[in-house]
XYZ file of C-alpha atoms in Angstrom:
725
model
C -6.926 1.503 0.824
C -9.867 1.967 3.109
C -13.266 1.474 1.407
C -15.341 4.501 0.459
C -19.055 4.939 1.021
C -21.112 4.219 -2.085
C -23.087 6.953 -3.844
C -26.793 6.491 -4.476
C -26.169 6.118 -8.207
C -23.646 3.339 -7.665
C -26.046 1.509 -5.367
C -28.807 1.734 -7.975
C -26.589 0.387 -10.753
C -25.173 -2.463 -8.686
C -28.699 -3.366 -7.579
C -29.846 -3.711 -11.185
C -26.840 -5.876 -12.013
C -27.521 -8.137 -9.020
C -31.136 -8.589 -10.100
C -29.808 -9.712 -13.496
C -27.416 -12.204 -11.902
C -30.045 -13.488 -9.471
C -32.475 -14.003 -12.357
C -29.917 -16.197 -14.069
C -29.629 -18.135 -10.801
C -33.290 -19.009 -10.437
C -33.313 -22.567 -9.119
C -36.110 -24.410 -7.347
C -36.417 -23.341 -3.697
C -34.355 -24.684 -0.837
C -31.722 -26.640 -2.777
C -29.019 -27.667 -0.299
C -25.491 -27.998 -1.597
C -22.848 -30.503 -0.581
C -19.216 -29.312 -0.368
C -18.275 -30.243 -3.945
C -21.380 -28.743 -5.489
C -21.049 -25.609 -3.332
C -17.522 -25.010 -4.635
C -18.792 -25.099 -8.207
C -21.722 -22.797 -7.430
C -19.452 -20.291 -5.702
C -17.159 -20.297 -8.720
C -20.056 -19.898 -11.149
C -21.589 -17.048 -9.157
C -18.264 -15.244 -8.676
C -17.572 -15.443 -12.416
C -20.983 -14.040 -13.321
C -20.794 -11.246 -10.743
C -17.393 -10.097 -11.998
C -18.672 -10.074 -15.579
C -21.822 -8.111 -14.773
C -21.064 -5.908 -11.752
C -17.373 -5.025 -12.099
C -16.955 -1.540 -13.578
C -15.350 -2.657 -16.844
C -18.165 -5.128 -17.717
C -15.537 -7.418 -19.259
C -16.634 -10.911 -20.285
C -14.426 -13.828 -19.258
C -13.694 -14.895 -22.812
C -10.877 -17.224 -23.851
C -8.293 -14.424 -23.984
C -9.101 -13.067 -20.507
C -9.359 -16.593 -19.096
C -5.860 -17.294 -20.404
C -4.563 -14.225 -18.544
C -6.410 -15.421 -15.449
C -4.722 -18.834 -15.591
C -1.339 -17.107 -15.869
C -2.261 -14.947 -12.887
C -3.072 -18.076 -10.875
C 0.342 -19.548 -11.726
C 1.975 -16.289 -10.591
C -0.048 -16.204 -7.354
C 1.519 -19.541 -6.449
C 4.953 -18.928 -7.931
C 5.671 -15.190 -7.920
C 9.392 -15.621 -8.568
C 8.722 -17.910 -11.553
C 11.187 -20.562 -10.524
C 8.957 -23.434 -9.331
C 6.727 -24.228 -12.315
C 8.361 -25.324 -15.570
C 7.435 -23.862 -18.946
C 5.998 -27.266 -19.840
C 3.662 -27.107 -16.809
C 2.163 -23.810 -17.925
C 1.822 -24.923 -21.542
C 0.211 -28.212 -20.498
C -2.548 -26.567 -18.471
C -3.242 -23.942 -21.096
C -3.765 -26.739 -23.642
C -5.986 -28.654 -21.216
C -8.360 -25.717 -20.590
C -8.799 -23.770 -23.851
C -12.346 -22.638 -22.900
C -11.860 -22.073 -19.191
C -14.057 -18.956 -19.005
C -17.142 -20.667 -20.393
C -16.569 -23.705 -18.169
C -16.450 -21.507 -15.075
C -19.462 -19.429 -16.086
C -21.713 -22.324 -17.103
C -20.572 -25.231 -14.923
C -18.496 -23.579 -12.182
C -15.539 -25.771 -13.159
C -12.856 -25.741 -10.439
C -10.781 -28.658 -11.639
C -7.934 -26.379 -12.863
C -7.578 -24.846 -9.379
C -6.776 -28.193 -7.773
C -4.872 -29.706 -10.693
C -2.489 -26.737 -10.918
C -2.034 -26.690 -7.146
C -1.252 -30.416 -7.126
C 1.477 -29.807 -9.717
C 2.746 -26.922 -7.602
C 3.095 -29.215 -4.559
C 4.966 -31.695 -6.740
C 7.474 -29.012 -7.812
C 7.827 -27.652 -4.263
C 8.620 -31.155 -3.029
C 11.115 -31.517 -5.870
C 12.789 -28.259 -4.832
C 12.869 -29.208 -1.143
C 14.636 -32.489 -1.919
C 17.151 -30.703 -4.157
C 17.882 -28.091 -1.474
C 18.359 -30.786 1.157
C 20.888 -32.545 -1.085
C 22.782 -29.293 -1.784
C 22.914 -28.350 1.881
C 24.320 -31.773 2.709
C 27.191 -31.204 0.284
C 27.925 -27.778 1.853
C 29.811 -26.824 -1.317
C 29.299 -23.046 -1.493
C 31.895 -20.679 -2.888
C 31.529 -16.885 -2.838
C 34.751 -15.719 -4.500
C 33.409 -15.386 -8.037
C 31.654 -12.408 -9.567
C 28.300 -13.953 -10.435
C 25.040 -12.249 -9.533
C 21.527 -13.388 -8.677
C 18.536 -11.804 -10.390
C 16.205 -10.516 -7.660
C 13.390 -9.373 -9.931
C 11.755 -12.282 -11.737
C 8.248 -10.857 -12.076
C 8.427 -11.098 -15.863
C 11.231 -13.644 -16.114
C 11.061 -16.739 -18.272
C 10.240 -19.851 -16.278
C 12.771 -22.701 -16.296
C 12.417 -24.955 -19.317
C 12.986 -28.172 -17.394
C 14.363 -29.659 -14.164
C 17.954 -28.851 -15.123
C 17.233 -25.129 -15.527
C 15.064 -25.121 -12.419
C 17.797 -26.674 -10.292
C 20.246 -24.031 -11.523
C 17.837 -21.317 -10.357
C 17.225 -23.063 -7.056
C 20.947 -23.380 -6.413
C 21.601 -19.681 -7.071
C 18.725 -18.709 -4.769
C 20.075 -21.068 -2.090
C 23.593 -19.616 -2.452
C 22.210 -16.097 -1.989
C 20.359 -17.163 1.154
C 23.436 -18.974 2.475
C 25.587 -15.883 1.902
C 23.018 -13.690 3.630
C 23.140 -15.878 6.741
C 26.943 -15.946 6.594
C 27.084 -12.149 6.455
C 24.883 -12.117 9.568
C 27.655 -13.969 11.412
C 26.226 -17.491 11.521
C 28.446 -20.577 11.474
C 28.118 -23.102 8.581
C 26.328 -25.741 10.674
C 23.826 -23.177 11.925
C 23.254 -21.912 8.386
C 22.531 -25.396 7.085
C 20.079 -25.991 9.927
C 18.350 -22.619 9.363
C 17.937 -23.029 5.616
C 16.892 -26.657 5.871
C 14.193 -25.758 8.378
C 13.086 -22.831 6.190
C 12.386 -24.957 3.126
C 10.814 -27.750 5.168
C 8.469 -25.257 6.874
C 7.495 -23.699 3.583
C 6.697 -27.081 2.043
C 4.712 -28.100 5.127
C 2.708 -24.867 4.997
C 1.661 -25.458 1.398
C 0.781 -29.098 2.031
C -1.545 -28.023 4.844
C -3.663 -25.877 2.516
C -7.208 -27.230 2.340
C -9.570 -27.054 -0.640
C -11.131 -23.812 0.632
C -7.737 -22.095 0.689
C -6.940 -23.298 -2.820
C -10.300 -22.051 -4.107
C -9.747 -18.700 -2.383
C -6.397 -18.249 -4.165
C -7.943 -19.334 -7.461
C -10.918 -16.962 -7.354
C -8.797 -14.143 -5.958
C -6.548 -14.486 -9.007
C -9.690 -14.275 -11.141
C -10.829 -11.068 -9.415
C -7.388 -9.491 -9.827
C -7.519 -10.007 -13.583
C -10.314 -7.433 -13.586
C -8.559 -4.886 -11.358
C -6.214 -4.918 -8.346
C -8.873 -3.877 -5.814
C -11.446 -6.561 -6.569
C -11.047 -9.591 -4.284
C -12.712 -12.879 -3.479
C -12.744 -13.754 0.231
C -13.627 -17.166 1.559
C -15.348 -17.429 4.940
C -12.085 -17.294 6.896
C -10.732 -14.289 5.017
C -14.101 -12.551 5.253
C -14.193 -13.050 9.023
C -10.654 -11.706 9.255
C -11.564 -8.708 7.084
C -14.582 -7.883 9.238
C -12.485 -8.128 12.376
C -9.849 -5.786 10.955
C -12.528 -3.272 9.921
C -13.654 -3.207 13.558
C -10.032 -2.634 14.611
C -10.273 -5.466 17.132
C -7.618 -7.813 15.761
C -4.131 -7.231 17.088
C -1.292 -6.916 14.604
C 1.514 -4.578 13.552
C -0.687 -1.987 11.817
C 0.445 -2.274 8.199
C -1.269 -2.775 4.862
C 0.510 -5.469 2.862
C 0.527 -6.374 -0.820
C 2.007 -9.206 -2.870
C 4.883 -8.068 -5.086
C 6.856 -10.539 -7.203
C 6.596 -13.246 -4.557
C 7.348 -10.857 -1.705
C 5.082 -9.499 1.048
C 5.531 -5.743 0.667
C 4.545 -2.851 2.960
C 2.017 -0.718 1.064
C 1.262 1.675 3.908
C 1.367 1.955 7.684
C -1.693 2.516 9.862
C -1.261 5.813 11.743
C -0.977 5.106 15.434
C -0.233 1.435 14.813
C 2.730 -0.446 16.315
C 4.767 -0.381 13.083
C 4.278 3.356 12.525
C 5.022 4.237 16.143
C 8.155 2.072 16.222
C 9.710 3.655 13.143
C 11.184 0.259 12.259
C 9.157 -0.421 9.117
C 8.883 1.804 6.045
C 6.640 1.766 3.023
C 8.298 -0.360 0.347
C 10.047 -2.691 2.825
C 9.635 -6.373 1.920
C 8.996 -8.955 4.636
C 10.766 -12.221 3.841
C 10.535 -14.072 7.143
C 8.381 -14.219 10.272
C 9.272 -15.587 13.714
C 7.124 -15.814 16.822
C 10.175 -16.494 18.977
C 12.514 -13.505 18.628
C 14.230 -14.676 15.479
C 14.308 -18.372 16.253
C 12.518 -20.742 13.881
C 12.112 -18.011 11.258
C 9.450 -19.021 8.707
C 10.330 -18.009 5.162
C 7.325 -16.325 3.505
C 8.754 -15.639 0.052
C 6.186 -16.979 -2.448
C 3.716 -17.654 0.365
C 0.218 -16.419 -0.611
C -0.525 -13.083 1.030
C -3.420 -14.227 3.275
C -1.251 -16.930 4.831
C 1.652 -14.492 5.283
C -0.667 -12.015 6.993
C -1.935 -14.739 9.328
C 1.636 -15.389 10.474
C 2.256 -11.696 11.161
C -0.933 -11.197 13.164
C -1.293 -12.497 16.679
C -2.487 -11.801 20.226
C -2.181 -8.309 21.630
C 1.001 -7.797 23.645
C 2.999 -10.537 21.902
C 6.138 -9.934 19.876
C 6.700 -10.785 16.222
C 10.139 -10.720 14.610
C 10.303 -9.898 10.916
C 13.162 -10.405 8.490
C 12.945 -7.530 6.007
C 14.650 -6.167 2.918
C 14.608 -2.380 3.513
C 13.091 -0.297 0.715
C 16.132 1.909 0.093
C 18.788 -0.654 1.026
C 21.067 -2.229 -1.547
C 19.712 -5.411 -3.085
C 20.248 -8.398 -0.828
C 20.573 -6.381 2.372
C 18.413 -7.748 5.153
C 17.798 -7.019 8.818
C 15.548 -8.331 11.579
C 13.205 -6.193 13.644
C 10.877 -7.025 16.521
C 7.504 -5.304 16.984
C 4.971 -5.833 19.757
C 1.487 -6.452 18.423
C -1.289 -4.195 19.598
C -4.778 -3.101 18.691
C -5.169 0.092 16.679
C -6.837 2.706 18.828
C -9.070 5.329 17.260
C -7.539 8.087 19.361
C -4.216 7.504 17.601
C -5.905 7.873 14.205
C -7.602 11.168 14.974
C -6.447 14.474 13.545
C -3.767 16.397 15.435
C -2.372 19.878 14.987
C 0.853 21.722 15.615
C 1.630 25.383 15.948
C 5.128 26.293 14.760
C 6.761 29.661 15.359
C 8.859 29.351 12.224
C 11.732 31.816 11.680
C 11.404 33.730 8.385
C 13.893 36.509 7.621
C 14.722 36.909 11.283
C 11.130 37.043 12.444
C 8.880 34.313 13.812
C 5.888 33.475 11.630
C 3.188 31.476 13.347
C 2.058 28.514 11.235
C -0.482 25.764 11.748
C -0.021 22.148 10.674
C -2.906 19.665 10.737
C -2.005 15.990 10.395
C -5.056 14.065 9.168
C -4.320 10.315 8.864
C -7.762 9.262 7.590
C -11.327 10.352 6.832
C -13.125 8.682 9.710
C -16.878 9.150 10.022
C -19.067 9.456 13.098
C -21.213 6.394 13.735
C -23.195 8.095 16.512
C -23.020 11.201 18.645
C -20.368 9.600 20.845
C -17.819 8.899 18.082
C -15.743 11.537 16.282
C -15.645 12.529 12.622
C -12.716 13.926 10.658
C -14.530 17.139 9.717
C -15.696 17.837 13.271
C -12.191 17.260 14.648
C -10.464 19.403 12.006
C -13.052 22.157 12.581
C -12.113 22.283 16.279
C -8.409 22.341 15.440
C -8.735 25.119 12.857
C -10.713 27.274 15.291
C -7.954 26.784 17.870
C -5.221 27.620 15.357
C -7.047 30.761 14.270
C -7.516 31.802 17.896
C -3.763 31.452 18.411
C -3.044 33.679 15.424
C -1.617 31.362 12.761
C -0.780 33.145 9.496
C -0.888 30.083 7.260
C -1.967 26.441 7.329
C -0.527 23.121 6.131
C -2.941 20.202 5.759
C -0.730 17.101 5.941
C -2.290 14.210 3.993
C 0.933 12.278 3.345
C -0.203 9.211 5.325
C -3.906 9.516 4.551
C -5.138 6.370 2.788
C -8.773 7.458 2.449
C -11.978 6.737 4.298
C -15.459 8.225 4.179
C -16.443 10.000 0.963
C -18.944 12.181 2.813
C -16.218 13.304 5.213
C -13.900 14.157 2.315
C -16.638 16.341 0.800
C -17.537 18.100 4.042
C -13.899 18.663 4.998
C -13.187 20.268 1.612
C -16.072 22.601 2.424
C -14.074 24.060 5.325
C -11.879 25.807 2.734
C -14.467 26.803 0.086
C -17.901 28.368 0.433
C -19.788 25.726 -1.561
C -19.682 23.763 -4.807
C -18.872 20.380 -6.366
C -16.073 18.379 -4.757
C -16.216 15.016 -6.545
C -17.953 13.379 -9.476
C -18.730 9.653 -9.406
C -19.451 7.590 -12.520
C -21.142 4.238 -11.940
C -21.093 1.120 -14.089
C -24.147 2.313 -16.052
C -22.334 5.516 -17.043
C -24.380 7.815 -14.824
C -22.391 10.659 -13.227
C -23.375 11.848 -9.750
C -21.937 15.115 -8.370
C -21.008 15.320 -4.702
C -21.425 18.936 -3.569
C -20.451 20.779 -0.450
C -23.423 22.955 0.463
C -22.144 24.474 3.686
C -22.195 27.995 2.293
C -19.501 29.167 4.713
C -15.712 29.028 4.651
C -14.087 28.256 7.996
C -10.520 29.043 6.862
C -9.762 31.345 3.913
C -6.059 32.033 4.505
C -2.912 30.699 2.772
C -3.192 26.904 2.478
C -0.742 24.147 1.530
C -1.803 20.513 1.117
C 1.164 18.218 1.737
C 0.873 14.937 -0.189
C 2.818 11.773 -0.988
C 2.408 8.540 -2.936
C 0.554 7.249 0.130
C -2.117 9.951 -0.209
C -4.944 7.896 -1.647
C -8.632 7.628 -2.442
C -10.681 10.131 -0.388
C -7.608 12.248 0.366
C -6.941 12.533 -3.379
C -10.468 13.869 -3.801
C -9.736 16.650 -1.298
C -6.340 17.526 -2.802
C -7.702 17.423 -6.367
C -10.713 19.608 -5.554
C -8.671 22.235 -3.703
C -6.223 22.300 -6.605
C -9.017 22.657 -9.181
C -10.541 25.532 -7.229
C -7.149 27.245 -7.080
C -7.601 27.261 -3.319
C -4.486 25.401 -2.144
C -0.894 24.860 -3.165
C -0.124 21.120 -3.508
C 3.367 20.213 -2.252
C 5.002 16.795 -1.977
C 5.681 13.729 -4.108
C 5.320 13.937 -7.877
C 1.801 12.555 -7.602
C -0.510 10.867 -5.125
C -1.341 7.133 -5.106
C -3.862 7.197 -7.971
C -6.733 5.153 -6.510
C -9.843 6.592 -8.103
C -12.137 3.585 -7.833
C -14.881 2.515 -5.408
C -15.508 -1.018 -4.175
C -18.516 -2.656 -2.562
C -18.815 -5.958 -0.708
C -21.268 -8.541 -2.073
C -22.273 -11.435 0.179
C -22.380 -14.567 -1.969
C -24.501 -16.335 0.644
C -27.207 -13.655 0.489
C -27.326 -13.783 -3.311
C -27.464 -17.575 -3.366
C -30.275 -17.725 -0.807
C -32.340 -15.136 -2.686
C -32.159 -17.411 -5.718
C -33.248 -20.496 -3.758
C -29.845 -22.044 -3.014
C -28.942 -22.830 0.603
C -25.171 -23.210 1.055
C -24.017 -25.610 3.773
C -21.334 -23.101 4.832
C -20.677 -19.395 4.340
C -19.430 -19.090 0.721
C -17.655 -15.813 1.439
C -17.929 -12.502 -0.360
C -16.762 -10.637 -3.428
C -15.282 -7.160 -3.101
C -15.833 -5.642 -6.519
C -15.072 -2.291 -8.146
C -18.320 -0.551 -9.094
C -17.514 3.107 -9.849
C -14.808 5.712 -10.455
C -14.047 9.142 -9.031
C -13.434 12.366 -10.949
C -12.377 15.841 -9.893
C -14.567 18.929 -10.423
C -12.447 19.549 -13.552
C -13.594 16.161 -14.914
C -10.178 14.481 -14.600
C -10.060 11.080 -12.960
C -7.856 10.587 -9.915
C -7.411 6.983 -11.090
C -3.860 5.941 -11.996
C -2.433 9.475 -12.374
C -3.401 10.772 -8.944
C -3.017 14.470 -8.136
C 0.204 16.087 -9.317
C 2.073 18.405 -6.966
C 2.589 22.077 -7.840
C 5.961 21.886 -6.080
C 7.728 18.508 -5.918
C 10.005 17.609 -3.001
C 12.414 14.638 -3.033
C 11.019 11.829 -0.888
C 11.679 8.165 -0.105
C 8.068 7.372 -1.085
C 8.184 9.077 -4.483
C 8.612 5.887 -6.488
C 6.250 4.695 -9.264
C 5.946 1.225 -7.745
C 4.293 2.844 -4.700
C 0.924 3.610 -6.184
C -1.764 2.410 -8.536
C 0.574 2.466 -11.535
C 2.773 -0.116 -9.806
C -0.120 -2.581 -9.441
C -1.174 -5.197 -11.975
C -4.219 -4.606 -14.193
C -5.099 -1.104 -12.948
C -8.141 0.549 -14.453
C -7.311 3.325 -16.934
C -7.348 7.093 -16.482
C -10.133 8.950 -18.244
C -12.324 12.037 -17.951
C -15.926 13.144 -17.697
C -17.407 16.554 -18.441
C -16.282 19.238 -15.965
C -18.704 20.450 -13.331
C -19.562 24.112 -12.845
C -17.431 25.450 -10.018
C -15.760 28.638 -8.805
C -12.079 29.103 -9.542
C -10.154 31.265 -7.060
C -6.878 32.468 -8.496
C -5.083 32.205 -5.150
C -2.178 29.954 -6.131
C -1.125 30.312 -9.765
C 0.300 33.871 -9.504
C 2.836 32.678 -6.914
C 3.759 29.130 -7.987
C 6.751 30.014 -10.181
C 8.566 32.107 -7.560
C 7.734 29.704 -4.729
C 9.007 26.781 -6.800
C 12.270 28.570 -7.663
C 12.948 29.460 -4.023
C 12.163 25.916 -2.889
C 14.409 24.316 -5.516
C 17.274 26.540 -4.370
C 16.849 25.494 -0.729
C 16.511 21.811 -1.624
C 19.655 21.973 -3.749
C 21.613 23.504 -0.870
C 20.161 21.183 1.790
C 22.510 18.598 3.291
C 19.609 16.300 4.240
C 17.957 16.453 0.823
C 21.369 15.805 -0.728
C 21.772 12.615 1.289
C 18.254 11.581 0.391
C 19.015 12.056 -3.312
C 22.124 9.885 -2.918
C 20.055 7.131 -1.278
C 17.404 7.357 -3.975
C 20.047 7.180 -6.708
C 21.510 4.027 -5.154
C 18.038 2.519 -4.832
C 17.296 3.400 -8.443
C 20.560 1.828 -9.584
C 19.682 -1.358 -7.690
C 16.197 -1.305 -9.197
C 17.613 -0.977 -12.703
C 20.265 -3.631 -12.091
C 17.748 -6.062 -10.547
C 20.504 -8.314 -9.257
C 22.623 -8.900 -6.164
C 26.280 -9.867 -5.959
C 27.173 -13.353 -4.734
C 30.741 -12.277 -3.979
C 31.324 -12.273 -0.223
C 34.066 -9.624 -0.257
C 31.928 -7.247 -2.317
C 28.946 -7.699 -0.024
C 31.014 -7.108 3.112
C 32.428 -3.964 1.542
C 28.854 -2.786 0.838
C 28.017 -3.321 4.522
C 31.112 -1.432 5.658
C 30.358 1.437 3.272
C 26.791 1.712 4.573
C 27.957 1.809 8.205
C 30.645 4.402 7.402
C 28.116 6.520 5.531
C 25.704 6.451 8.470
C 28.448 7.298 10.961
C 29.647 10.205 8.820
C 26.159 11.631 8.431
C 25.420 11.373 12.149
C 28.658 13.201 12.939
C 27.857 15.941 10.451
C 24.326 16.325 11.828
C 25.732 16.723 15.332
C 28.338 19.259 14.209
C 25.836 21.419 12.313
C 22.837 21.039 14.606
C 20.711 24.167 14.674
C 18.212 25.257 17.312
C 14.655 24.203 16.507
C 11.729 26.633 16.469
C 9.147 26.220 19.230
C 6.489 23.636 18.324
C 3.229 23.177 20.241
C 1.116 20.057 19.744
C -2.658 20.491 19.865
C -4.967 17.501 20.233
C -8.703 17.642 19.576
C -9.292 17.315 23.301
C -6.813 20.094 24.040
C -8.279 22.422 21.400
C -10.822 23.724 23.913
C -8.146 24.606 26.487
C -7.119 28.298 26.528
C -3.516 29.095 25.661
C -0.759 26.801 24.453
C 0.697 23.657 26.052
C 4.445 23.410 26.786
C 6.618 23.248 23.674
C 7.407 19.773 22.354
C 10.754 18.080 22.826
C 12.850 19.369 19.864
C 13.974 15.887 18.757
C 10.412 14.537 18.693
C 9.129 17.683 16.994
C 11.634 17.359 14.139
C 11.183 13.617 13.553
C 9.092 12.173 10.748
C 5.582 11.076 11.828
C 6.583 7.400 11.781
C 9.810 7.924 13.743
C 8.771 10.116 16.663
C 9.313 7.085 18.944
C 12.127 5.502 16.999
C 14.053 2.631 18.563
C 17.639 3.435 17.657
C 18.828 -0.099 18.326
C 17.165 -1.344 15.151
C 17.881 1.692 12.970
C 20.789 2.130 10.601
C 21.219 5.620 12.070
C 21.481 6.463 15.737
C 19.218 9.477 15.179
C 15.604 9.661 13.991
C 15.235 11.202 10.550
C 14.281 14.865 10.362
C 10.946 15.493 8.637
C 12.612 17.467 5.871
C 9.535 17.507 3.633
C 7.411 19.175 6.315
C 10.289 21.509 7.172
C 10.531 22.630 3.544
C 6.743 22.955 3.284
C 6.944 25.377 6.215
C 9.540 27.387 4.291
C 7.254 27.425 1.250
C 4.307 28.528 3.352
C 6.413 31.353 4.780
C 7.301 32.474 1.261
C 3.646 32.166 0.243
C 2.411 34.318 3.118
C 5.128 36.874 2.409
C 4.297 37.015 -1.297
C 0.632 37.625 -0.634
C 1.397 40.521 1.767
C -1.840 42.449 1.454
C -4.308 40.061 -0.189
C -7.046 41.628 -2.256
C -10.428 40.019 -2.789
C -9.856 36.913 -4.939
C -10.867 36.926 -8.587
C -13.584 34.340 -9.087
C -14.314 32.786 -12.464
C -16.733 30.039 -13.386
C -15.240 26.845 -14.792
């Protein structure tokens, strides 16, 4: 998620902790470090900073250090099929007091010793695969299955068990290529090159890369959002924050050895293409339209990201496992890299003349993809843009408003507070507790409500961080109806970036090269009611079926998340604008969703995905797999035919940009197909889609129905009852 601005209290607490760490680092002035000594000092400093500045204040004792060593093994071998059980046991015995050794001496020997063993096992696997491919003895008539989820699996006991795992994985890959129509000789060449490339990639890792993986594993033992970045990763991070590095516009995370799509950047190439979805797993990358595909399963995330990025205007081909596809299904897509332009990330609005009971009800929809802040008078801010859009919508006579935060991954805390103030007169929006326990209240003090009409906030599992603050506050105030996925992402923590070079120099140590930085969690967010948004997120008042409503998409699906808790509630006004209507609105919505053809198909897809998730295996029977492919194609063809046969006229939709908000009147109505499509499929390339038609945005469509019911139920609104909470 995008980083949030720190509160004054958090800055004060982190400053005190840094003084404590720097005091412990008092060395004689101007000590210059050679490469080996620098590595140890970086490790020692990183360990101490995590212990003293990370929110949990957890000491790296023997128990936590043991978990850290396991995490390092998993960062190298996410599928748990390369290292043997004896390898893990051996290193645990060799480093019983790893935490103290890192804190006091900056010991990095385990990082390189474990990685050396990893290279040994990877070489062993590559030689085994080469031998198996030479025999070309693969049969796919049996009914055996390959386990595709080995996150918590038992590692192989010895070489014999490992080779059995490697063979089954190789058979699955061979079958996948065969199902794609490749001849045996081509398959052997493809797979041989894949394993050789993977081995070569690992062997080219230098000591800095190994240390980065090692210390990153250490940071992740504390929480999933704390990270160590070496100088290369830090430079890459800074470039991305400036939006000047070309790529596909996706946030990626490591998941059981796979590179998984966590979210898509609004306006980015991936989102605009409609070819990638949240939850898709990238398993291969090619710079040459599918030729020389590099396998990235088990490749550390930074190296996988480096392969996906590239010069603006160039193409990258990705082999992916679609999120809702049956286990083992793969397809290739090609996306042209581009820079992310701010204009594409700005808020946009739509006016919809939605038919309700035979009459057109004018509704406004504001799509806000992020809480961007103004850096100077020439750059926009989210609140300023939304203010212009709301004024335009009001001038055009909208009767209700939907604030769409489904793709909003966060941004500026100050913008989240001020934007919430557009819908309330004044009061607390967020509470922030720092690592010293101090709670700071972030208030909106505008004193004026810009929009006081019926309001729905549309959310999803991708609604995170600052956007959860807005949704949670408006729900606490009783100001807005929350509609969407069961809950939002659940990221209720704040991170800050600490330059290790600055800290070392202040304590009299002069590193020979940039030692990188530590991104560390320093505080937590709470709603006005005192509930944390961490882990649990914001629960919807009315839940709609959605492809993103899966527990693994969110904080609860990450390793070592910080817990949910509460602080004392703040004093705030409670407007009883929602509760009186929720039951009837929910009943009406459930009836429509039950009768909806599109929601019915979505439920079928989700049930199949859930069955695959529970089964956690894929068939290695060729006939069964081909039948699965045929069934999927027949299902898509049938649905497309039914959509065409029952196509209904779409209501007029008018798109309003911030720039166009000052223009009198309405622009021409949007193309009906583009107006109905989901935000990430408005420019869908049908050639790479399973369906020949872009998916209808059924969640937004149903939210419009709910808003119509809401406006109708209110009829003649009286002055709201206000109580103090």
